[in-house]
Short mmCIF file of C-alpha atoms in Angstrom, two decimals:
data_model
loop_
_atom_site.label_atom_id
_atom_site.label_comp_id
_atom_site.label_asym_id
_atom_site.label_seq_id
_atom_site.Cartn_x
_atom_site.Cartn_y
_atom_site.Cartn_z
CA UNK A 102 6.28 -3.84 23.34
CA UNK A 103 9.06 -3.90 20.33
CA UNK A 104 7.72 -4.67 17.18
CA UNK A 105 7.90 -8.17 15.92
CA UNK A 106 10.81 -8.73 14.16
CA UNK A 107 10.94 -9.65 10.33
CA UNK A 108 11.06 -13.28 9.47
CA UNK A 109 14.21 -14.15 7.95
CA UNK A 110 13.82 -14.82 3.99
CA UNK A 111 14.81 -18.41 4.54
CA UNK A 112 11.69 -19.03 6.10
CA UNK A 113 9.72 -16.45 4.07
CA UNK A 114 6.28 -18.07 2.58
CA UNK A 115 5.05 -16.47 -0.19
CA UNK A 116 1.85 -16.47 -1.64
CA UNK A 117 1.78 -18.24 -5.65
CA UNK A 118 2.62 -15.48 -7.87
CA UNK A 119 5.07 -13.43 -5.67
CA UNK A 120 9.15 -13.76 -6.03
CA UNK A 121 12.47 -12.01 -4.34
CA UNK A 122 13.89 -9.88 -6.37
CA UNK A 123 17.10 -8.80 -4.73
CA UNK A 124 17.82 -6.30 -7.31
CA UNK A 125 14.93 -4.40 -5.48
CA UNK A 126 16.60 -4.61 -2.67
CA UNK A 127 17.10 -0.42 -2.17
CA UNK A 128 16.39 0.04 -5.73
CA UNK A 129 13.71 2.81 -4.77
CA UNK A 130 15.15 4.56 -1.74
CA UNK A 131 15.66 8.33 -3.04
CA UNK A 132 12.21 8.19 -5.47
CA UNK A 133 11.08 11.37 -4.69
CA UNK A 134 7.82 10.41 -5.00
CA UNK A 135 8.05 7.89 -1.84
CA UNK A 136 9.90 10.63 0.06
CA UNK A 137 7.19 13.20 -1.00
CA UNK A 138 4.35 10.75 -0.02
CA UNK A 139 6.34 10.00 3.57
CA UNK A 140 6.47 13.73 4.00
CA UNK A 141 2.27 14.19 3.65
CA UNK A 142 1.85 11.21 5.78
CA UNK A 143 3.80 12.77 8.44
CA UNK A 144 2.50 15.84 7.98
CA UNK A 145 -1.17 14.59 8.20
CA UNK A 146 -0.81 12.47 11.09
CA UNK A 147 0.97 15.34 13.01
CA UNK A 148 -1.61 17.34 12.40
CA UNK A 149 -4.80 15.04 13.23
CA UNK A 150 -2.65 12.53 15.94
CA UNK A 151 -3.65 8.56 15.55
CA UNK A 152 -6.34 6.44 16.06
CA UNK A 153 -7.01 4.39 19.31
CA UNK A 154 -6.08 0.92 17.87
CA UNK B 155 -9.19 -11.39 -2.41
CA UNK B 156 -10.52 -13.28 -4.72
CA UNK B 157 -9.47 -10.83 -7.64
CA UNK B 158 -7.29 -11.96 -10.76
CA UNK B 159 -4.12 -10.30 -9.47
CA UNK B 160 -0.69 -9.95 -11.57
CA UNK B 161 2.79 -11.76 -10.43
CA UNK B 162 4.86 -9.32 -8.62
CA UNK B 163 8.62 -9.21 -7.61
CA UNK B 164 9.75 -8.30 -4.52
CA UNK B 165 12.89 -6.83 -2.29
CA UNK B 166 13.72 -9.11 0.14
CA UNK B 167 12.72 -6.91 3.28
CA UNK B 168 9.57 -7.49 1.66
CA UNK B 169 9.36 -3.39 1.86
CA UNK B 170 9.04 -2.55 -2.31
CA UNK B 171 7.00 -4.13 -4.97
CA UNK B 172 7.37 -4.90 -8.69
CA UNK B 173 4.78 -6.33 -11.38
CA UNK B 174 3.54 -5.09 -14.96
CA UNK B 175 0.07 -3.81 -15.84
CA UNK B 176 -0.94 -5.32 -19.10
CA UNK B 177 -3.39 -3.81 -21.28
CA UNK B 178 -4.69 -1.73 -24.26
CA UNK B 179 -2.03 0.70 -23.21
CA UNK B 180 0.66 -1.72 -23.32
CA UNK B 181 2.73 -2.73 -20.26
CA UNK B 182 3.12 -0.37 -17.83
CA UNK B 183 5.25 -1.10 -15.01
CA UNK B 184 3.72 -0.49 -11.26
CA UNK B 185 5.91 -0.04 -7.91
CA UNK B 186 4.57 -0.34 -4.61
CA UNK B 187 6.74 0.88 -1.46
CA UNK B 188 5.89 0.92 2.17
CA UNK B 189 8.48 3.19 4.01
CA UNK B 190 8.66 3.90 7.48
CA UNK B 191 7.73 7.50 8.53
CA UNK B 192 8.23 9.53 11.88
CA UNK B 193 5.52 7.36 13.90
CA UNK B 194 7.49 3.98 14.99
CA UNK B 195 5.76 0.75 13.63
CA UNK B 196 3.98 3.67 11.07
CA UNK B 197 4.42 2.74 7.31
CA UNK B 198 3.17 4.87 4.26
CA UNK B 199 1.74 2.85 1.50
CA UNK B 200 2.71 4.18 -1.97
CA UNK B 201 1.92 2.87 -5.33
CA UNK B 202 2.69 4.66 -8.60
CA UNK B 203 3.89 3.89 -12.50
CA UNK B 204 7.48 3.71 -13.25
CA UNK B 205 8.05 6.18 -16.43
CA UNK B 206 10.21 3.68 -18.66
CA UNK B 207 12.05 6.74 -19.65
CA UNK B 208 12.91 9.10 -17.12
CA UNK B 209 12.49 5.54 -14.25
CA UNK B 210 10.62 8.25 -12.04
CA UNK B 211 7.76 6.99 -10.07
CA UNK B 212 4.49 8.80 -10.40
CA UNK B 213 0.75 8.31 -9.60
CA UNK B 214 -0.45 11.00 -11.25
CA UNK B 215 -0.69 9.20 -14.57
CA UNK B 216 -4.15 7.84 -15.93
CA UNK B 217 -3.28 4.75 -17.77
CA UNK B 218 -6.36 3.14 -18.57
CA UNK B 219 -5.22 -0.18 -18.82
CA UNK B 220 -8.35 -1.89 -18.19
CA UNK B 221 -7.40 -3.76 -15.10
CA UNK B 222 -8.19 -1.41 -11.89
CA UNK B 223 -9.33 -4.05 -10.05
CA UNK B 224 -6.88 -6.32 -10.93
CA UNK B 225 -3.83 -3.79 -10.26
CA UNK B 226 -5.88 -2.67 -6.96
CA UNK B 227 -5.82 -6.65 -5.91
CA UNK B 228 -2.35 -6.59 -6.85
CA UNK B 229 -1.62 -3.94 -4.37
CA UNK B 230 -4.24 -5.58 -1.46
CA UNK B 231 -1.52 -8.43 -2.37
CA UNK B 232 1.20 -6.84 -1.12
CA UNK B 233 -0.28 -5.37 1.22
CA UNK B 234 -1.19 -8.73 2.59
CA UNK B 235 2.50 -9.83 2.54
CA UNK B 236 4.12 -7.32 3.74
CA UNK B 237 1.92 -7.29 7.10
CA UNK B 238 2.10 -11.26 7.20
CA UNK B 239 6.06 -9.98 7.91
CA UNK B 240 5.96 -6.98 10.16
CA UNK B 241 3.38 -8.00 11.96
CA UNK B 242 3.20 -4.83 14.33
CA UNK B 243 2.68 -3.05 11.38
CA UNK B 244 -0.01 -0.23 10.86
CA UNK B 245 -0.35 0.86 6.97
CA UNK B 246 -1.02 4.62 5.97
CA UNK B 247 -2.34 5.18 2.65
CA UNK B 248 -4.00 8.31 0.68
CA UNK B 249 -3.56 9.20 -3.09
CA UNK B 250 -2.24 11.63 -4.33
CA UNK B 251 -5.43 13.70 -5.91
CA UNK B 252 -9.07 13.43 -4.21
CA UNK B 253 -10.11 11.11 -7.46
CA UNK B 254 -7.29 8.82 -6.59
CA UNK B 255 -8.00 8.39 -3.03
CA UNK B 256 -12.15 7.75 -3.90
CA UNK B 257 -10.60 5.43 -6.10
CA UNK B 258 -8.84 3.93 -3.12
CA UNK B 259 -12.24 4.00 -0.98
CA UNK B 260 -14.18 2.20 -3.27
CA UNK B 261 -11.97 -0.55 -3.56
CA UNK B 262 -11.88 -0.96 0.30
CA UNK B 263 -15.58 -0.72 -0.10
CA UNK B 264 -16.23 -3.48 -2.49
CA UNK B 265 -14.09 -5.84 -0.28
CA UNK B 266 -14.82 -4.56 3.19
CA UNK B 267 -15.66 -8.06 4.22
CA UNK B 268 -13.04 -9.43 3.22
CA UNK B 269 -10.99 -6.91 4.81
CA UNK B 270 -12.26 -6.70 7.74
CA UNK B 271 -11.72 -10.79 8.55
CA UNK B 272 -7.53 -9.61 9.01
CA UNK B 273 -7.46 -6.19 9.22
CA UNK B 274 -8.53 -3.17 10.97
CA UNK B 275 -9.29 -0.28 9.32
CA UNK B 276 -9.79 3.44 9.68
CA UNK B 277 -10.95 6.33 7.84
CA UNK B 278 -9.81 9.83 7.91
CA UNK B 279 -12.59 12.44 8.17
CA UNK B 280 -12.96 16.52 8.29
CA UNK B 281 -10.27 16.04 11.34
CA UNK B 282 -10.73 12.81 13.15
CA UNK B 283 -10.15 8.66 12.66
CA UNK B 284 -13.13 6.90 12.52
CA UNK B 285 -13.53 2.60 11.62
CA UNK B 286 -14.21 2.37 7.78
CA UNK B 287 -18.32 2.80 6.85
CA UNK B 288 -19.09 2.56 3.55
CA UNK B 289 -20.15 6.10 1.64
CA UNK B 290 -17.99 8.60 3.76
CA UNK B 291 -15.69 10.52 1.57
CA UNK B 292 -12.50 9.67 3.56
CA UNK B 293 -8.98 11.68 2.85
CA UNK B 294 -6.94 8.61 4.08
CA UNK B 295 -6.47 5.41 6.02
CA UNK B 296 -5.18 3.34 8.54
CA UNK B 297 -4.69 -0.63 8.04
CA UNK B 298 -3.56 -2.73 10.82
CA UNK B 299 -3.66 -6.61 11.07
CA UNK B 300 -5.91 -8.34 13.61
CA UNK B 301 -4.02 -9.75 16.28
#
């Protein structure tokens, strides 16, 4: 089953408090830190597989 | 969550996150990402300070701002949003040091409840998954909305 497909941002709700940013948009792609923290997740899961959902 | 929680900005895949601790320490400014890793539908959860001079992100700083809870409901916030939009989505999450992930537990742990009404959860043991209890030192976890 493909996963569910984002909701476009013209129908986006929001919760109070929250707002698009579009200068975020890609802002934080090559932060080490997210690829470092990618890296252990991967690493971790390969080694100890995934929970029956 | 019924936590005091800050405003946040966000990218509009609804994928990184923007707001400002404020606090004895000043305003420090907090990024949360959730980035896709090798399992399909997988996505790591990562939360860290921006350094205002160097723009790195890190979460190995203590700031002591005063407002854990309310930068930890900030986070469940987004957390929230982001899995209102990819709905197939299952969150991984651990910090960086052991103190940061109790940190992490015991946040889960004072809102399990609440939690647990739209989510799914999962500890990570010695080597195994196991649904969330309450006083098990956990090394990560697994967050999935309820269908």
């Amino acid at each position: 089953m493909k996963p569910k497909k984002q909701i476009k941002p013209a129908k986006l709700k929001l919760p109070k408090g929250f707002s698009i940013d579009k200068t975020l948009n890609g802002k934080y792609d090559d932060q080490p830190f997210f690829k470092d923290k990618t890296e252990r997740a991967n690493r971790i899961l390969k080694t100890v597989g995934l929970p029956k959902l | 969550m019924l936590y005091e929680r800050y405003d946040v900005n966000a990218s509009a895949d609804l994928t990184s996150f923007e707001f400002e601790s404020k606090g004895p320490k000043g305003t420090i400014q907090k990024v949360v990402r959730y980035t896709e890793i090798n399992v399909k539908g997988y996505y790591n959860l990562g939360f860290g300070d921006k350094d205002p001079y160097t723009g790195l992100i890190s979460d190995l700083t203590v700031t002591n701002n005063n407002d854990s809870k309310k930068v930890l409901a900030t986070v469940a916030a987004t957390l929230y949003v982001f899995t209102n939009n990819y709905l197939d989505a299952t969150i991984f999450a651990t910090g960086s040091t052991a103190a940061r992930t109790r940190l992490y537990r015991i946040g889960i742990s004072n809102n399990l409840a609440q939690i647990e009404k739209n989510f799914l959860i999962f500890g990570l043991g010695k080597d195994r998954w196991e649904p969330f209890r309450i006083n098990v030192n956990y090394i990560a976890f697994l967050v999935r909305r309820k269908s």
